[in-house]
Coordinates of C-alpha atoms and ligand atoms in Angstrom, one line a residue:
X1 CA -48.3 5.4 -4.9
X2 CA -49.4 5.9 -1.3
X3 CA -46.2 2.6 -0.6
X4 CA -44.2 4.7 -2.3
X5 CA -44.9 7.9 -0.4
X6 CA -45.1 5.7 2.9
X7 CA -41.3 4.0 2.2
X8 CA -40.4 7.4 0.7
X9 CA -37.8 8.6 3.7
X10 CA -36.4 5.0 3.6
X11 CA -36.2 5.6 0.2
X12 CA -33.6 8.5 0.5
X13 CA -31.7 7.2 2.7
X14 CA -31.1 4.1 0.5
X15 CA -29.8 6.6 -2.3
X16 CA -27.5 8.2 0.3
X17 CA -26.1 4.8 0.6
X18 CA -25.9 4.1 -3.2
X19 CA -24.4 7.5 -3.9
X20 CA -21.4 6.5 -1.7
X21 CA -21.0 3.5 -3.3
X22 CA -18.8 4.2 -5.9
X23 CA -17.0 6.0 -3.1
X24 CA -16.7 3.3 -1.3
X25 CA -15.5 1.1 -4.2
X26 CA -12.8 3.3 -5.2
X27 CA -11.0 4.3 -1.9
X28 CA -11.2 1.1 -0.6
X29 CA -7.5 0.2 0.3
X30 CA -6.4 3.2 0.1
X31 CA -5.1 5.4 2.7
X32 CA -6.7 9.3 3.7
X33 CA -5.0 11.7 5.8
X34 CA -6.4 13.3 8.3
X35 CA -5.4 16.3 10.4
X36 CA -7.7 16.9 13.4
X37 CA -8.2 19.7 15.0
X38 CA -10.4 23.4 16.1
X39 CA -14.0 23.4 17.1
X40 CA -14.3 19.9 15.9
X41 CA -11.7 18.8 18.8
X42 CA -12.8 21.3 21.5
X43 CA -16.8 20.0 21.2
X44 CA -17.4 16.7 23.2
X45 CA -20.3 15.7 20.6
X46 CA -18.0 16.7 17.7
X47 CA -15.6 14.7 18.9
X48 CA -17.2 11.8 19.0
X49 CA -19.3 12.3 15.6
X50 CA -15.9 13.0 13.9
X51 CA -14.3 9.5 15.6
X52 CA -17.4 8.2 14.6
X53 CA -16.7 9.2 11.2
X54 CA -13.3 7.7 10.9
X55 CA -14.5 4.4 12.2
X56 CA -17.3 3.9 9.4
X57 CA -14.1 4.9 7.0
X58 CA -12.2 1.8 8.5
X59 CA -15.1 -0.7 8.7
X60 CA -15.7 0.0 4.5
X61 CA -12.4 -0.4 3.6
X62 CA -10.5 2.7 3.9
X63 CA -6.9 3.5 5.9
X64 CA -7.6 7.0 7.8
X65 CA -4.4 8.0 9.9
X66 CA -5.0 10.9 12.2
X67 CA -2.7 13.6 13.2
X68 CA -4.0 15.9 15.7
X69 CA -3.3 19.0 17.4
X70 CA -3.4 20.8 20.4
X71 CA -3.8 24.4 20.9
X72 CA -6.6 25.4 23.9
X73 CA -5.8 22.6 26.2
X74 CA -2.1 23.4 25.9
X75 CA -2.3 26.6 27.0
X76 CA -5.1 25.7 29.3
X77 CA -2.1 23.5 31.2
X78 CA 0.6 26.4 30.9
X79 CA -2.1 28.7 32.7
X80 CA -2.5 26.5 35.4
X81 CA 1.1 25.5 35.8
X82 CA 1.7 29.3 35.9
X83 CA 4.0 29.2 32.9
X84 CA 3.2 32.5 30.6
X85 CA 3.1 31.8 26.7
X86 CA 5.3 34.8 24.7
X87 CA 4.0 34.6 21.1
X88 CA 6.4 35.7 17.9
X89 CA 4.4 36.2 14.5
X90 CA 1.5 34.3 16.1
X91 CA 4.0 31.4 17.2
X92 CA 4.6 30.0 20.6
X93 CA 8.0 30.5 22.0
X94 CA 9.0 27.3 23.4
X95 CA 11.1 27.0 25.8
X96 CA 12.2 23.6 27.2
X97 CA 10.4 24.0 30.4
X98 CA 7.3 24.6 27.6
X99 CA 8.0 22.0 25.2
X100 CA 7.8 19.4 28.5
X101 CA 4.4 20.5 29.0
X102 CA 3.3 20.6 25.0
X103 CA 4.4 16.9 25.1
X104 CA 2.8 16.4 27.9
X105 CA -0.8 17.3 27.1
X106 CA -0.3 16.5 23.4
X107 CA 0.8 12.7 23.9
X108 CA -0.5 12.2 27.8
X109 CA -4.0 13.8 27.0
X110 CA -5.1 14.4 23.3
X111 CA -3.6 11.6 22.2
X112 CA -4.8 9.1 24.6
X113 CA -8.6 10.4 24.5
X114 CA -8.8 10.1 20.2
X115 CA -7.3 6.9 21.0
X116 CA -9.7 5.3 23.8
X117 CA -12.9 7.3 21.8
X118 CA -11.8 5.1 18.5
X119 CA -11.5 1.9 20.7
X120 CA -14.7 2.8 22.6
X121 CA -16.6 2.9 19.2
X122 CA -15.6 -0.3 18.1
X123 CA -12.2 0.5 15.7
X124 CA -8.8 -0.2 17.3
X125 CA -6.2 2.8 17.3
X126 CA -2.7 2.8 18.2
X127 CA -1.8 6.6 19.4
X128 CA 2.2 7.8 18.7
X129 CA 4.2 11.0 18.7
X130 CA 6.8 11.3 16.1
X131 CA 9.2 10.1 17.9
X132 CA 8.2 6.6 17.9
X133 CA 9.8 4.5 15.2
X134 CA 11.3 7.7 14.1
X135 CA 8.8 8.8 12.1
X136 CA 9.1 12.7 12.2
X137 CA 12.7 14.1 12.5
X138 CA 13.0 17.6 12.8
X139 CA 15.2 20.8 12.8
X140 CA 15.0 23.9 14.6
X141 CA 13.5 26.5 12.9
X142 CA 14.7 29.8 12.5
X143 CA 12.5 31.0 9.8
X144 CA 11.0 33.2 12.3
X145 CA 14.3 34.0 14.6
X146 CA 15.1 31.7 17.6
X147 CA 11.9 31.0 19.3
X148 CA 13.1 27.9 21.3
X149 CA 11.7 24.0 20.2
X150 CA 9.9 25.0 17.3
X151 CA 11.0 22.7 14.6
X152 CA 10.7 21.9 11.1
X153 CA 10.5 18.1 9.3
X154 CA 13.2 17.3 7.4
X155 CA 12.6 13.7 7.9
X156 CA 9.7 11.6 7.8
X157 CA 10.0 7.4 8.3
X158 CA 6.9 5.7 7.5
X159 CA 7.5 2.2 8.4
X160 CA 5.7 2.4 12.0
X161 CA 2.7 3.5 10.0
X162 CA 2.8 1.0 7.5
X163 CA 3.6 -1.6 10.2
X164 CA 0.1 -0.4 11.7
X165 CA -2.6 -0.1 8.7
X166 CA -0.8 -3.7 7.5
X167 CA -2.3 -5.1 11.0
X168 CA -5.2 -2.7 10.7
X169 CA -5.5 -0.3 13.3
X170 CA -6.1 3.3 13.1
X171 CA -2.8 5.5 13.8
X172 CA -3.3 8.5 16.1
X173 CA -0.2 10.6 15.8
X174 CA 1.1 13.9 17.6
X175 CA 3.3 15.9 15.9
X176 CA 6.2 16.3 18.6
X177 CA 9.2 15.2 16.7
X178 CA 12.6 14.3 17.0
X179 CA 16.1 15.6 16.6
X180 CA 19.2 14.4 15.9
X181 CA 20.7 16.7 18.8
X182 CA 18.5 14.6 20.6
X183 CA 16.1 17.6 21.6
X184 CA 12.2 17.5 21.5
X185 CA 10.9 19.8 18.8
X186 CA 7.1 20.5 18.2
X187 CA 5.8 21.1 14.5
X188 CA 2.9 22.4 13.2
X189 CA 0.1 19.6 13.1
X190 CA -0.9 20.9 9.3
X191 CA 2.4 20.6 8.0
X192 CA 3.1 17.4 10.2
X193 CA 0.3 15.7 8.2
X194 CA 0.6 17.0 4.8
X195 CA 4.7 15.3 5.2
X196 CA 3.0 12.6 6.2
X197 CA 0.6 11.9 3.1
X198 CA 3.3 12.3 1.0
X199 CA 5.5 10.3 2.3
X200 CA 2.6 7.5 2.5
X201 CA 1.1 8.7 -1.2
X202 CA -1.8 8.6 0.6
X203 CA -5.1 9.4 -1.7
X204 CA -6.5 12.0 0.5
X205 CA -5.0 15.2 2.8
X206 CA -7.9 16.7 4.7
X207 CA -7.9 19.1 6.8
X208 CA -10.4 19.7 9.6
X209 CA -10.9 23.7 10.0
X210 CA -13.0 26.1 11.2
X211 CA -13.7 27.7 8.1
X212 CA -16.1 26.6 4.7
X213 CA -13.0 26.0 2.8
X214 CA -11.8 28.4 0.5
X215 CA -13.8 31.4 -0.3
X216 CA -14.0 33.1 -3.2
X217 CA -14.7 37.0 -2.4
X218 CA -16.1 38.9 -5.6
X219 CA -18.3 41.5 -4.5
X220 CA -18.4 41.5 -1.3
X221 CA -20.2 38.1 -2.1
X222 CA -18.3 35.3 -0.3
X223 CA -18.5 31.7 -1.8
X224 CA -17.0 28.3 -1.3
X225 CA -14.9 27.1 -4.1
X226 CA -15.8 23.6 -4.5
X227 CA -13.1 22.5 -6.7
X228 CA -9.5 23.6 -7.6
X229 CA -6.5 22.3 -10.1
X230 CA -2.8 23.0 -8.9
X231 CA -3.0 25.7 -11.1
X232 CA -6.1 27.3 -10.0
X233 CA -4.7 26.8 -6.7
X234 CA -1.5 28.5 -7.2
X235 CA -3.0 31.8 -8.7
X236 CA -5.4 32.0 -6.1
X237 CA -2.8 31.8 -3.3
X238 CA -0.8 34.4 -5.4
X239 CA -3.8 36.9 -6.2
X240 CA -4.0 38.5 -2.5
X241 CA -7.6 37.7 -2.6
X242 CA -7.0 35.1 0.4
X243 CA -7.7 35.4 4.2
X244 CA -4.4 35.1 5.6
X245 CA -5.1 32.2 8.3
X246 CA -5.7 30.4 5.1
X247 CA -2.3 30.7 3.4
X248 CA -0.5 27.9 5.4
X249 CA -3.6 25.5 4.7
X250 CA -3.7 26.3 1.1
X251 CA 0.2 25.9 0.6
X252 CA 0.5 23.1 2.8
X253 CA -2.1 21.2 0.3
X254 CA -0.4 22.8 -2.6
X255 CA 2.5 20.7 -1.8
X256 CA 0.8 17.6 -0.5
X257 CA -0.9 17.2 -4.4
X258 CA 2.8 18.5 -5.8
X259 CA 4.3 15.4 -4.2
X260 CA 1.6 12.9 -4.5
X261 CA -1.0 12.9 -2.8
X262 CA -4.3 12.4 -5.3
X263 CA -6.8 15.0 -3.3
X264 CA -6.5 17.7 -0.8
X265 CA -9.4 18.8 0.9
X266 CA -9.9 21.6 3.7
X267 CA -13.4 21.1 5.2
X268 CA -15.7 22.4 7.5
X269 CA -15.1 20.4 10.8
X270 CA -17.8 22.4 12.4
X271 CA -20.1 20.6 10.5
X272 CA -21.4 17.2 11.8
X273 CA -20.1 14.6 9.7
X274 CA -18.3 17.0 7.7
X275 CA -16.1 14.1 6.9
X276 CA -18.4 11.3 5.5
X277 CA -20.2 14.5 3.6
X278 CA -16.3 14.7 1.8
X279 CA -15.6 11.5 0.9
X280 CA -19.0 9.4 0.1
X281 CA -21.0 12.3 -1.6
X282 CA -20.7 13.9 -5.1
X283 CA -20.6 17.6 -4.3
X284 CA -18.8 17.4 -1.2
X285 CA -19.2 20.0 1.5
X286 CA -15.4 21.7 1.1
X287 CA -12.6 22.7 -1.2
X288 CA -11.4 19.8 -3.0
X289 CA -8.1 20.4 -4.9
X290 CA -6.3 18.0 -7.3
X291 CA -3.6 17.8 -9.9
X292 CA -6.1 18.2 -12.3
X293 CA -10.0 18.2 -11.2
X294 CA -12.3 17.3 -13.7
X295 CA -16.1 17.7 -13.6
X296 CA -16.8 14.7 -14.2
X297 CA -13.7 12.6 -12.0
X298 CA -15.8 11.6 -9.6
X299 CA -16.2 8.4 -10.4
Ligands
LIG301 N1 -15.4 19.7 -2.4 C1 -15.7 18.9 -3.3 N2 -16.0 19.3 -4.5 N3 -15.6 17.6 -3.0 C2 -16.0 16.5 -4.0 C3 -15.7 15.2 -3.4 C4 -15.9 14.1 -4.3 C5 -15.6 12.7 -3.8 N4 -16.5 12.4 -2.7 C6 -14.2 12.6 -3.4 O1 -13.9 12.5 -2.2 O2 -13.3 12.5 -4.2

């Protein structure tokens, strides 16, 4: 009794490990999503606790492929360059002279720092825009009149990807795209990456936020929805009772599980190791939403 009581915090942490196990056995090979980006990219520990993450993902077997994005240190650079940021409907209008910056930080910065934190913790990343290997074409889009190089994907070429998990590095990727006018578009980093899974089939969309997930609001009572089918899913995006930040997320994983992908998730990247929490634990920490999600399809 007293060994037992002695070895009993060892004890627990061998069942965290044994709880992941069937985790581990089942999304090994396979190939999860990841968009990175909010508090989880502006916080230097976070940072590294969420690289940390993905590099324990690669060394048991998993494929992550990150797409990041950019916000705060973009217009960070635009401040000290003296360039002012007009906003339309909460978009950036990007002017050429804007979009040479965005590319800029995104690919010369962001990029490069996921990229050398992954190498410096012992996985091997290879960091790319989508331009390279034309992997994200885009359009302009006018969805919300003309607001310069905002685009949206109308292509996506995987090969580069593939070319990368087969030799088995970690793909960093910044969503500045290409166009067939030969212009530099930027896309949303959500979207970017839920094109992306689909086009891979990957098992797994998640998204890194700065909220819970999705919260259910009865009452004034808010709580996290742990689980949703496409159905579930659809009515709730439908019924009004959603924070408006959260529409693109939802719809953007909507259509990732429409199209393919197994699982979308929207997590808590606030949360250390919000990630391994997700993928190697029962409950999970976030909303996880599936074709169909059974109780008891964990296994
Ligand atoms: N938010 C949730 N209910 N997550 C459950 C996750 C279950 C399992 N770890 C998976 O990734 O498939």
């Amino acid at each position: 009794m007293i060994r037992k009581q002695k070895y009993g915090d060892e004890i627990a942490k061998a069942h965290v490990l044994i709880e992941a196990l069937p985790y581990i056995k089942k999304f090994s090979g396979k190939t999860v999503v990841i968009k990175y980006g909010g508090s989880a990219m502006l916080d230097c520990n976070l940072k590294r606790m969420v690289m940390q993450d993905i590099v324990l993902m690669k060394f048991v077997g998993l494929n992550p492929v990150i797409v990041h994005g950019g916000g705060p240190e973009i217009n960070k650079m635009l401040e000290k360059l003296g360039i002012e940021s007009k906003f339309v409907n909460g978009l950036r209008v990007t002017d050429e002279a804007t979009m040479e910056i965005v590319e800029m930080v995104l690919m010369g910065r962001i990029n490069k720092e996921i990229v050398s934190l992954i190498n410096e913790l012992g996985g091997q990343a290879i960091g790319i825009s989508g331009k390279d290997g034309k992997l994200l074409k885009a359009e302009k889009d006018i969805s919300n009149g003309d607001i310069g190089y905002v685009g949206k994907i109308v292509d996506v070429n995987i090969d580069v990807i593939t070319m990368m998990l087969e030799k088995g590095y970690i793909p960093v990727i910044a969503p500045v795209s290409f166009g067939d006018d030969g212009k530099t578009y930027n896309v949303n980093a959500d979207t970017a990456a839920g094109k992306i899974a689909e086009a891979l089939k990957a098992e797994k969309l998640i998204l890194l936020t700065d909220v819970e997930g999705i919260l259910s609001n009865i009452n004034d009572k808010s709580s996290l929805i742990s689980r949703m089918d496409l159905e579930h899913a659809k009515e709730f995006m439908n019924s009004g009772r959603i924070n408006g930040g959260m529409i693109p997320k939802l719809e953007c994983c909507i259509k990732a599980v429409e199209n393919g992908v197994k699982r979308a998730h929207i997590i808590d990247g606030r949360l250390t190791h919000s990630l391994l929490l997700e993928i190697f634990t029962d409950e999970g920490i976030g909303t996880m939403i599936g074709k169909e999600c059974f109780d008891d399809d964990n296994l």
